GROMACS .gro file of N, CA and C in nm:
model
  492
    1MET      N    1   8.978  12.323  13.957
    1MET     CA    2   9.051  12.405  13.866
    1MET      C    3   9.192  12.352  13.845
    2ARG      N    4   9.250  12.308  13.958
    2ARG     CA    5   9.384  12.253  13.947
    2ARG      C    6   9.386  12.129  13.859
    3GLY      N    7   9.285  12.044  13.866
    3GLY     CA    8   9.277  11.924  13.784
    3GLY      C    9   9.261  11.958  13.636
    4ALA      N   10   9.183  12.064  13.608
    4ALA     CA   11   9.163  12.105  13.470
    4ALA      C   12   9.294  12.156  13.411
    5LEU      N   13   9.371  12.230  13.491
    5LEU     CA   14   9.499  12.284  13.444
    5LEU      C   15   9.597  12.170  13.419
    6LEU      N   16   9.599  12.071  13.506
    6LEU     CA   17   9.686  11.955  13.489
    6LEU      C   18   9.649  11.878  13.362
    7ASN      N   19   9.520  11.858  13.338
    7ASN     CA   20   9.476  11.790  13.216
    7ASN      C   21   9.514  11.869  13.091
    8LEU      N   22   9.506  12.001  13.098
    8LEU     CA   23   9.540  12.086  12.985
    8LEU      C   24   9.689  12.074  12.954
    9ARG      N   25   9.772  12.071  13.058
    9ARG     CA   26   9.916  12.054  13.038
    9ARG      C   27   9.947  11.918  12.978
   10ARG      N   28   9.883  11.814  13.030
   10ARG     CA   29   9.906  11.679  12.975
   10ARG      C   30   9.865  11.672  12.829
   11THR      N   31   9.750  11.732  12.799
   11THR     CA   32   9.702  11.731  12.661
   11THR      C   33   9.799  11.805  12.571
   12GLY      N   34   9.849  11.919  12.617
   12GLY     CA   35   9.946  11.996  12.539
   12GLY      C   36  10.075  11.919  12.519
   13LEU      N   37  10.122  11.853  12.625
   13LEU     CA   38  10.244  11.774  12.617
   13LEU      C   39  10.228  11.658  12.520
   14LEU      N   40  10.118  11.588  12.530
   14LEU     CA   41  10.092  11.476  12.439
   14LEU      C   42  10.079  11.523  12.295
   15LEU      N   43  10.011  11.636  12.275
   15LEU     CA   44   9.995  11.690  12.141
   15LEU      C   45  10.131  11.730  12.084
   16GLY      N   46  10.214  11.791  12.167
   16GLY     CA   47  10.349  11.830  12.122
   16GLY      C   48  10.433  11.710  12.085
   17LEU      N   49  10.427  11.606  12.166
   17LEU     CA   50  10.502  11.483  12.135
   17LEU      C   51  10.452  11.417  12.008
   18ALA      N   52  10.321  11.416  11.992
   18ALA     CA   53  10.263  11.355  11.871
   18ALA      C   54  10.307  11.432  11.747
   19LEU      N   55  10.306  11.564  11.754
   19LEU     CA   56  10.348  11.643  11.638
   19LEU      C   57  10.496  11.624  11.609
   20ALA      N   58  10.578  11.619  11.714
   20ALA     CA   59  10.721  11.597  11.694
   20ALA      C   60  10.747  11.461  11.632
   21GLY      N   61  10.676  11.361  11.677
   21GLY     CA   62  10.691  11.227  11.621
   21GLY      C   63  10.647  11.221  11.476
   22ALA      N   64  10.537  11.289  11.447
   22ALA     CA   65  10.487  11.290  11.310
   22ALA      C   66  10.585  11.362  11.218
   23ALA      N   67  10.642  11.472  11.268
   23ALA     CA   68  10.736  11.547  11.184
   23ALA      C   69  10.862  11.465  11.161
   24GLY      N   70  10.908  11.394  11.262
   24GLY     CA   71  11.027  11.312  11.247
   24GLY      C   72  11.004  11.196  11.152
   25GLY      N   73  10.884  11.149  11.143
   25GLY     CA   74  10.855  11.035  11.057
   25GLY      C   75  10.820  11.074  10.916
   26CYS      N   76  10.805  11.204  10.891
   26CYS     CA   77  10.770  11.248  10.756
   26CYS      C   78  10.887  11.226  10.663
   27THR      N   79  10.857  11.196  10.542
   27THR     CA   80  10.962  11.185  10.442
   27THR      C   81  10.943  11.296  10.340
   28ARG      N   82  11.052  11.345  10.294
   28ARG     CA   83  11.047  11.451  10.193
   28ARG      C   84  11.038  11.388  10.055
   29ALA      N   85  10.984  11.464   9.966
   29ALA     CA   86  10.981  11.419   9.827
   29ALA      C   87  11.125  11.410   9.778
   30PRO      N   88  11.156  11.314   9.695
   30PRO     CA   89  11.294  11.303   9.647
   30PRO      C   90  11.335  11.429   9.571
   31ALA      N   91  11.461  11.464   9.586
   31ALA     CA   92  11.513  11.582   9.518
   31ALA      C   93  11.507  11.559   9.367
   32PRO      N   94  11.482  11.665   9.292
   32PRO     CA   95  11.481  11.648   9.147
   32PRO      C   96  11.620  11.608   9.099
   33PRO      N   97  11.628  11.536   8.989
   33PRO     CA   98  11.761  11.496   8.941
   33PRO      C   99  11.844  11.620   8.910
   34SER      N  100  11.971  11.614   8.943
   34SER     CA  101  12.057  11.730   8.920
   34SER      C  102  12.089  11.740   8.771
   35LEU      N  103  12.117  11.861   8.732
   35LEU     CA  104  12.154  11.886   8.594
   35LEU      C  105  12.293  11.829   8.570
   36PRO      N  106  12.325  11.796   8.447
   36PRO     CA  107  12.461  11.747   8.420
   36PRO      C  108  12.563  11.853   8.462
   37HIS      N  109  12.673  11.807   8.515
   37HIS     CA  110  12.778  11.897   8.561
   37HIS      C  111  12.840  11.967   8.441
   38HIS      N  112  12.841  12.100   8.446
   38HIS     CA  113  12.902  12.179   8.340
   38HIS      C  114  13.047  12.205   8.379
   39HIS      N  115  13.138  12.148   8.306
   39HIS     CA  116  13.280  12.153   8.336
   39HIS      C  117  13.339  12.278   8.273
   40GLU      N  118  13.383  12.371   8.354
   40GLU     CA  119  13.437  12.496   8.302
   40GLU      C  120  13.582  12.512   8.343
   41HIS      N  121  13.653  12.578   8.255
   41HIS     CA  122  13.792  12.612   8.282
   41HIS      C  123  13.803  12.763   8.276
   42HIS      N  124  13.878  12.819   8.367
   42HIS     CA  125  13.894  12.963   8.372
   42HIS      C  126  14.041  12.996   8.352
   43PRO      N  127  14.074  13.055   8.237
   43PRO     CA  128  14.214  13.092   8.212
   43PRO      C  129  14.263  13.189   8.319
   44PRO      N  130  14.376  13.161   8.381
   44PRO     CA  131  14.423  13.244   8.492
   44PRO      C  132  14.459  13.388   8.454
   45HIS      N  133  14.486  13.413   8.326
   45HIS     CA  134  14.521  13.549   8.283
   45HIS      C  135  14.407  13.613   8.204
   46GLY      N  136  14.289  13.549   8.202
   46GLY     CA  137  14.176  13.604   8.128
   46GLY      C  138  14.189  13.589   7.978
   47GLY      N  139  14.275  13.499   7.934
   47GLY     CA  140  14.302  13.482   7.792
   47GLY      C  141  14.211  13.382   7.724
   48THR      N  142  14.256  13.334   7.610
   48THR     CA  143  14.181  13.241   7.526
   48THR      C  144  14.223  13.097   7.556
   49PRO      N  145  14.128  13.012   7.597
   49PRO     CA  146  14.163  12.872   7.628
   49PRO      C  147  14.167  12.787   7.501
   50VAL      N  148  14.273  12.710   7.486
   50VAL     CA  149  14.287  12.617   7.375
   50VAL      C  150  14.316  12.480   7.434
   51VAL      N  151  14.230  12.383   7.403
   51VAL     CA  152  14.245  12.247   7.454
   51VAL      C  153  14.351  12.175   7.372
   52LEU      N  154  14.437  12.103   7.441
   52LEU     CA  155  14.536  12.016   7.375
   52LEU      C  156  14.498  11.872   7.406
   53GLY      N  157  14.465  11.796   7.303
   53GLY     CA  158  14.422  11.658   7.323
   53GLY      C  159  14.285  11.654   7.385
   54ASP      N  160  14.256  11.547   7.454
   54ASP     CA  161  14.126  11.530   7.519
   54ASP      C  162  14.132  11.592   7.658
   55GLU      N  163  14.159  11.722   7.662
   55GLU     CA  164  14.174  11.799   7.785
   55GLU      C  165  14.290  11.750   7.872
   56ALA      N  166  14.389  11.690   7.807
   56ALA     CA  167  14.508  11.651   7.882
   56ALA      C  168  14.580  11.776   7.932
   57TYR      N  169  14.587  11.876   7.844
   57TYR     CA  170  14.651  12.003   7.876
   57TYR      C  171  14.570  12.114   7.810
   58HIS      N  172  14.601  12.235   7.849
   58HIS     CA  173  14.543  12.354   7.786
   58HIS      C  174  14.657  12.450   7.755
   59MET      N  175  14.627  12.539   7.662
   59MET     CA  176  14.715  12.650   7.635
   59MET      C  177  14.628  12.775   7.650
   60GLU      N  178  14.679  12.874   7.718
   60GLU     CA  179  14.608  13.000   7.730
   60GLU      C  180  14.682  13.104   7.647
   61LEU      N  181  14.610  13.165   7.552
   61LEU     CA  182  14.669  13.266   7.465
   61LEU      C  183  14.627  13.405   7.514
   62VAL      N  184  14.726  13.493   7.532
   62VAL     CA  185  14.700  13.628   7.581
   62VAL      C  186  14.765  13.728   7.485
   63ARG      N  187  14.682  13.811   7.425
   63ARG     CA  188  14.729  13.911   7.327
   63ARG      C  189  14.748  14.045   7.395
   64ASP      N  190  14.859  14.111   7.364
   64ASP     CA  191  14.883  14.248   7.407
   64ASP      C  192  14.887  14.334   7.281
   65PRO      N  193  14.774  14.400   7.249
   65PRO     CA  194  14.770  14.473   7.122
   65PRO      C  195  14.869  14.589   7.116
   66ALA      N  196  14.896  14.656   7.227
   66ALA     CA  197  14.989  14.769   7.226
   66ALA      C  198  15.130  14.724   7.187
   67ALA      N  199  15.170  14.610   7.239
   67ALA     CA  200  15.304  14.558   7.210
   67ALA      C  201  15.307  14.471   7.085
   68GLY      N  202  15.189  14.429   7.037
   68GLY     CA  203  15.185  14.339   6.921
   68GLY      C  204  15.239  14.201   6.955
   69THR      N  205  15.210  14.155   7.077
   69THR     CA  206  15.262  14.024   7.120
   69THR      C  207  15.148  13.928   7.152
   70LEU      N  208  15.181  13.802   7.146
   70LEU     CA  209  15.090  13.696   7.187
   70LEU      C  210  15.170  13.603   7.279
   71GLN      N  211  15.118  13.585   7.400
   71GLN     CA  212  15.180  13.492   7.494
   71GLN      C  213  15.099  13.364   7.497
   72ALA      N  214  15.168  13.253   7.517
   72ALA     CA  215  15.103  13.123   7.532
   72ALA      C  216  15.154  13.059   7.661
   73PHE      N  217  15.061  13.030   7.751
   73PHE     CA  218  15.093  12.962   7.876
   73PHE      C  219  15.046  12.818   7.865
   74ILE      N  220  15.130  12.722   7.896
   74ILE     CA  221  15.091  12.582   7.896
   74ILE      C  222  15.044  12.548   8.037
   75LEU      N  223  14.923  12.490   8.043
   75LEU     CA  224  14.860  12.460   8.171
   75LEU      C  225  14.810  12.317   8.175
   76ASP      N  226  14.780  12.269   8.294
   76ASP     CA  227  14.725  12.134   8.308
   76ASP      C  228  14.582  12.129   8.255
   77GLY      N  229  14.520  12.013   8.262
   77GLY     CA  230  14.385  11.993   8.209
   77GLY      C  231  14.278  12.075   8.275
   78GLU      N  232  14.301  12.122   8.397
   78GLU     CA  233  14.203  12.204   8.469
   78GLU      C  234  14.236  12.353   8.462
   79MET      N  235  14.342  12.387   8.394
   79MET     CA  236  14.391  12.526   8.382
   79MET      C  237  14.423  12.585   8.519
   80GLU      N  238  14.478  12.502   8.607
   80GLU     CA  239  14.510  12.548   8.741
   80GLU      C  240  14.660  12.557   8.766
   81ASN      N  241  14.738  12.473   8.700
   81ASN     CA  242  14.882  12.468   8.724
   81ASN      C  243  14.958  12.482   8.594
   82PHE      N  244  15.070  12.552   8.601
   82PHE     CA  245  15.156  12.568   8.484
   82PHE      C  246  15.231  12.438   8.461
   83VAL      N  247  15.250  12.405   8.334
   83VAL     CA  248  15.322  12.283   8.297
   83VAL      C  249  15.437  12.324   8.206
   84ARG      N  250  15.556  12.285   8.244
   84ARG     CA  251  15.675  12.322   8.168
   84ARG      C  252  15.695  12.230   8.048
   85SER      N  253  15.757  12.287   7.945
   85SER     CA  254  15.786  12.212   7.824
   85SER      C  255  15.931  12.238   7.783
   86ALA      N  256  15.990  12.141   7.716
   86ALA     CA  257  16.128  12.153   7.669
   86ALA      C  258  16.137  12.219   7.532
   87MET      N  259  16.022  12.247   7.467
   87MET     CA  260  16.025  12.305   7.332
   87MET      C  261  16.097  12.440   7.333
   88PRO      N  262  16.179  12.465   7.232
   88PRO     CA  263  16.239  12.597   7.221
   88PRO      C  264  16.141  12.698   7.161
   89SER      N  265  16.047  12.649   7.079
   89SER     CA  266  15.948  12.735   7.015
   89SER      C  267  15.842  12.650   6.948
   90PHE      N  268  15.735  12.715   6.903
   90PHE     CA  269  15.634  12.651   6.819
   90PHE      C  270  15.571  12.758   6.732
   91GLU      N  271  15.498  12.714   6.630
   91GLU     CA  272  15.442  12.807   6.532
   91GLU      C  273  15.290  12.802   6.529
   92ILE      N  274  15.232  12.921   6.517
   92ILE     CA  275  15.088  12.934   6.494
   92ILE      C  276  15.069  12.993   6.356
   93THR      N  277  14.980  12.932   6.279
   93THR     CA  278  14.941  12.988   6.150
   93THR      C  279  14.804  13.051   6.169
   94ALA      N  280  14.793  13.177   6.130
   94ALA     CA  281  14.668  13.250   6.149
   94ALA      C  282  14.612  13.296   6.015
   95SER      N  283  14.480  13.297   6.005
   95SER     CA  284  14.413  13.351   5.888
   95SER      C  285  14.359  13.487   5.928
   96VAL      N  286  14.418  13.591   5.870
   96VAL     CA  287  14.382  13.729   5.903
   96VAL      C  288  14.330  13.797   5.777
   97GLY      N  289  14.200  13.819   5.772
   97GLY     CA  290  14.140  13.882   5.654
   97GLY      C  291  14.168  13.805   5.527
   98GLY      N  292  14.168  13.673   5.535
   98GLY     CA  293  14.193  13.589   5.419
   98GLY      C  294  14.341  13.569   5.387
   99VAL      N  295  14.427  13.633   5.462
   99VAL     CA  296  14.572  13.621   5.440
   99VAL      C  297  14.631  13.532   5.551
  100ARG      N  298  14.713  13.434   5.509
  100ARG     CA  299  14.776  13.346   5.607
  100ARG      C  300  14.902  13.413   5.664
  101ARG      N  301  14.909  13.413   5.795
  101ARG     CA  302  15.023  13.473   5.865
  101ARG      C  303  15.085  13.368   5.957
  102SER      N  304  15.213  13.378   5.973
  102SER     CA  305  15.286  13.286   6.061
  102SER      C  306  15.337  13.362   6.182
  103LEU      N  307  15.327  13.298   6.297
  103LEU     CA  308  15.377  13.358   6.421
  103LEU      C  309  15.454  13.252   6.498
  104VAL      N  310  15.581  13.277   6.522
  104VAL     CA  311  15.663  13.185   6.600
  104VAL      C  312  15.667  13.237   6.743
  105LEU      N  313  15.633  13.148   6.837
  105LEU     CA  314  15.636  13.181   6.979
  105LEU      C  315  15.755  13.108   7.041
  106GLY      N  316  15.847  13.185   7.096
  106GLY     CA  317  15.967  13.127   7.155
  106GLY      C  318  15.954  13.112   7.305
  107ALA      N  319  16.030  13.018   7.359
  107ALA     CA  320  16.032  12.993   7.503
  107ALA      C  321  16.083  13.116   7.576
  108VAL      N  322  16.021  13.145   7.691
  108VAL     CA  323  16.057  13.261   7.771
  108VAL      C  324  16.106  13.213   7.908
  109ALA      N  325  16.224  13.258   7.945
  109ALA     CA  326  16.279  13.225   8.077
  109ALA      C  327  16.217  13.319   8.180
  110ASN      N  328  16.204  13.270   8.304
  110ASN     CA  329  16.151  13.351   8.413
  110ASN      C  330  16.233  13.320   8.538
  111PRO      N  331  16.328  13.406   8.570
  111PRO     CA  332  16.413  13.381   8.688
  111PRO      C  333  16.333  13.371   8.818
  112ALA      N  334  16.219  13.438   8.825
  112ALA     CA  335  16.138  13.434   8.949
  112ALA      C  336  16.084  13.295   8.976
  113THR      N  337  16.054  13.218   8.871
  113THR     CA  338  16.000  13.083   8.889
  113THR      C  339  16.104  12.975   8.863
  114GLY      N  340  16.222  13.017   8.818
  114GLY     CA  341  16.326  12.919   8.786
  114GLY      C  342  16.311  12.859   8.647
  115GLU      N  343  16.216  12.910   8.570
  115GLU     CA  344  16.196  12.857   8.435
  115GLU      C  345  16.305  12.909   8.342
  116THR      N  346  16.347  12.823   8.253
  116THR     CA  347  16.451  12.857   8.157
  116THR      C  348  16.406  12.814   8.018
  117VAL      N  349  16.474  12.865   7.917
  117VAL     CA  350  16.448  12.817   7.782
  117VAL      C  351  16.484  12.669   7.782
  118GLY      N  352  16.390  12.586   7.741
  118GLY     CA  353  16.409  12.441   7.749
  118GLY      C  354  16.339  12.379   7.869
  119ASP      N  355  16.283  12.464   7.957
  119ASP     CA  356  16.209  12.417   8.073
  119ASP      C  357  16.118  12.531   8.121
  120THR      N  358  16.016  12.560   8.039
  120THR     CA  359  15.929  12.673   8.069
  120THR      C  360  15.784  12.645   8.030
  121SER      N  361  15.693  12.720   8.090
  121SER     CA  362  15.551  12.709   8.055
  121SER      C  363  15.504  12.830   7.974
  122LEU      N  364  15.595  12.926   7.951
  122LEU     CA  365  15.558  13.049   7.881
  122LEU      C  366  15.633  13.064   7.749
  123PHE      N  367  15.555  13.097   7.645
  123PHE     CA  368  15.609  13.121   7.511
  123PHE      C  369  15.552  13.253   7.462
  124GLN      N  370  15.630  13.325   7.381
  124GLN     CA  371  15.583  13.455   7.333
  124GLN      C  372  15.631  13.482   7.192
  125GLY      N  373  15.543  13.547   7.114
  125GLY     CA  374  15.578  13.589   6.979
  125GLY      C  375  15.532  13.731   6.956
  126GLN      N  376  15.595  13.799   6.859
  126GLN     CA  377  15.561  13.937   6.828
  126GLN      C  378  15.539  13.950   6.679
  127ALA      N  379  15.435  14.026   6.642
  127ALA     CA  380  15.407  14.056   6.501
  127ALA      C  381  15.323  14.182   6.496
  128ASP      N  382  15.353  14.269   6.400
  128ASP     CA  383  15.279  14.394   6.389
  128ASP      C  384  15.130  14.371   6.365
  129TRP      N  385  15.094  14.263   6.294
  129TRP     CA  386  14.952  14.239   6.265
  129TRP      C  387  14.872  14.211   6.392
  130LEU      N  388  14.937  14.170   6.499
  130LEU     CA  389  14.867  14.146   6.626
  130LEU      C  390  14.815  14.276   6.690
  131ARG      N  391  14.874  14.389   6.653
  131ARG     CA  392  14.831  14.518   6.707
  131ARG      C  393  14.688  14.551   6.665
  132SER      N  394  14.652  14.514   6.543
  132SER     CA  395  14.523  14.554   6.487
  132SER      C  396  14.431  14.436   6.457
  133THR      N  397  14.463  14.318   6.509
  133THR     CA  398  14.383  14.198   6.479
  133THR      C  399  14.331  14.136   6.607
  134PRO      N  400  14.209  14.176   6.649
  134PRO     CA  401  14.154  14.121   6.773
  134PRO      C  402  14.093  13.982   6.756
  135GLU      N  403  14.073  13.940   6.629
  135GLU     CA  404  14.011  13.809   6.606
  135GLU      C  405  14.074  13.743   6.484
  136PHE      N  406  14.100  13.611   6.496
  136PHE     CA  407  14.153  13.536   6.382
  136PHE      C  408  14.131  13.388   6.405
  137GLU      N  409  14.136  13.313   6.296
  137GLU     CA  410  14.133  13.167   6.302
  137GLU      C  411  14.278  13.120   6.303
  138GLY      N  412  14.311  13.030   6.393
  138GLY     CA  413  14.450  12.987   6.404
  138GLY      C  414  14.465  12.837   6.414
  139THR      N  415  14.587  12.793   6.384
  139THR     CA  416  14.624  12.652   6.399
  139THR      C  417  14.762  12.646   6.461
  140ILE      N  418  14.772  12.569   6.568
  140ILE     CA  419  14.901  12.545   6.631
  140ILE      C  420  14.962  12.428   6.556
  141GLY      N  421  15.078  12.450   6.496
  141GLY     CA  422  15.142  12.346   6.415
  141GLY      C  423  15.171  12.220   6.494
  142SER      N  424  15.253  12.232   6.598
  142SER     CA  425  15.290  12.116   6.678
  142SER      C  426  15.349  12.163   6.811
  143VAL      N  427  15.296  12.109   6.920
  143VAL     CA  428  15.353  12.136   7.052
  143VAL      C  429  15.371  12.003   7.125
  144THR      N  430  15.477  11.997   7.203
  144THR     CA  431  15.505  11.876   7.281
  144THR      C  432  15.505  11.912   7.429
  145VAL      N  433  15.423  11.840   7.503
  145VAL     CA  434  15.411  11.862   7.647
  145VAL      C  435  15.430  11.727   7.716
  146ARG      N  436  15.532  11.720   7.800
  146ARG     CA  437  15.562  11.598   7.876
  146ARG      C  438  15.561  11.472   7.788
  147GLY      N  439  15.627  11.483   7.674
  147GLY     CA  440  15.644  11.368   7.586
  147GLY      C  441  15.529  11.341   7.492
  148THR      N  442  15.421  11.417   7.500
  148THR     CA  443  15.306  11.398   7.410
  148THR      C  444  15.302  11.514   7.312
  149THR      N  445  15.292  11.482   7.183
  149THR     CA  446  15.287  11.584   7.079
  149THR      C  447  15.143  11.604   7.033
  150PHE      N  448  15.105  11.730   7.022
  150PHE     CA  449  14.972  11.768   6.973
  150PHE      C  450  14.995  11.848   6.846
  151ALA      N  451  14.933  11.805   6.735
  151ALA     CA  452  14.958  11.868   6.606
  151ALA      C  453  14.828  11.918   6.543
  152ASN      N  454  14.842  12.026   6.467
  152ASN     CA  455  14.731  12.085   6.392
  152ASN      C  456  14.610  12.114   6.481
  153VAL      N  457  14.632  12.185   6.589
  153VAL     CA  458  14.526  12.219   6.684
  153VAL      C  459  14.461  12.350   6.638
  154ALA      N  460  14.337  12.340   6.592
  154ALA     CA  461  14.264  12.457   6.541
  154ALA      C  462  14.193  12.529   6.655
  155PHE      N  463  14.184  12.662   6.643
  155PHE     CA  464  14.116  12.743   6.743
  155PHE      C  465  14.074  12.875   6.680
  156ASN      N  466  13.985  12.943   6.748
  156ASN     CA  467  13.948  13.080   6.713
  156ASN      C  468  14.003  13.170   6.822
  157PHE      N  469  14.058  13.282   6.780
  157PHE     CA  470  14.100  13.380   6.879
  157PHE      C  471  14.003  13.497   6.867
  158PRO      N  472  13.932  13.531   6.971
  158PRO     CA  473  13.956  13.505   7.112
  158PRO      C  474  13.866  13.397   7.174
  159LYS      N  475  13.788  13.325   7.096
  159LYS     CA  476  13.695  13.227   7.154
  159LYS      C  477  13.763  13.100   7.202
  160GLY      N  478  13.869  13.057   7.137
  160GLY     CA  479  13.937  12.934   7.172
  160GLY      C  480  13.873  12.814   7.107
  161ASN      N  481  13.899  12.696   7.159
  161ASN     CA  482  13.838  12.573   7.108
  161ASN      C  483  13.782  12.487   7.220
  162ASP      N  484  13.777  12.542   7.341
  162ASP     CA  485  13.728  12.468   7.458
  162ASP      C  486  13.576  12.481   7.462
  163THR      N  487  13.506  12.375   7.427
  163THR     CA  488  13.360  12.378   7.421
  163THR      C  489  13.295  12.363   7.558
  164ASP      N  490  13.376  12.336   7.663
  164ASP     CA  491  13.320  12.325   7.798
  164ASP      C  492  13.294  12.462   7.847
   0.00000   0.00000   0.00000
């Protein structure tokens, strides 16, 4: 009986080693090719993303209908960091119900961040039509960021122009 028990243990041990070796030598099927990376940008204020250039920079537009204001934040290409500009202002032309409207956004100083007019990432404009206009086609006339000028940048508000 003792010999039979010893043989049973040996057989179990050998079987266990064989299975472990077989499992270690198995190869898995290759992983399926991954889908193309979908590059997304998330505006930090939940606003409308507008690409400047070939994603060199972004502008985030945020409308406050109660105040009738539109803010524009200049951000890096990933919409993660604010980028300051020396511009005193810039203009957006909007098509509202077939009528062309102009909106000038001026530089906004922020003592909390040390930003000043002439060195800021925030611009703001006010117009009564912004109170009742949740959607419009717009064009940014010209903005300069770190020495690069971007002109005639078309976008839809609130969709933006960022196709990523």
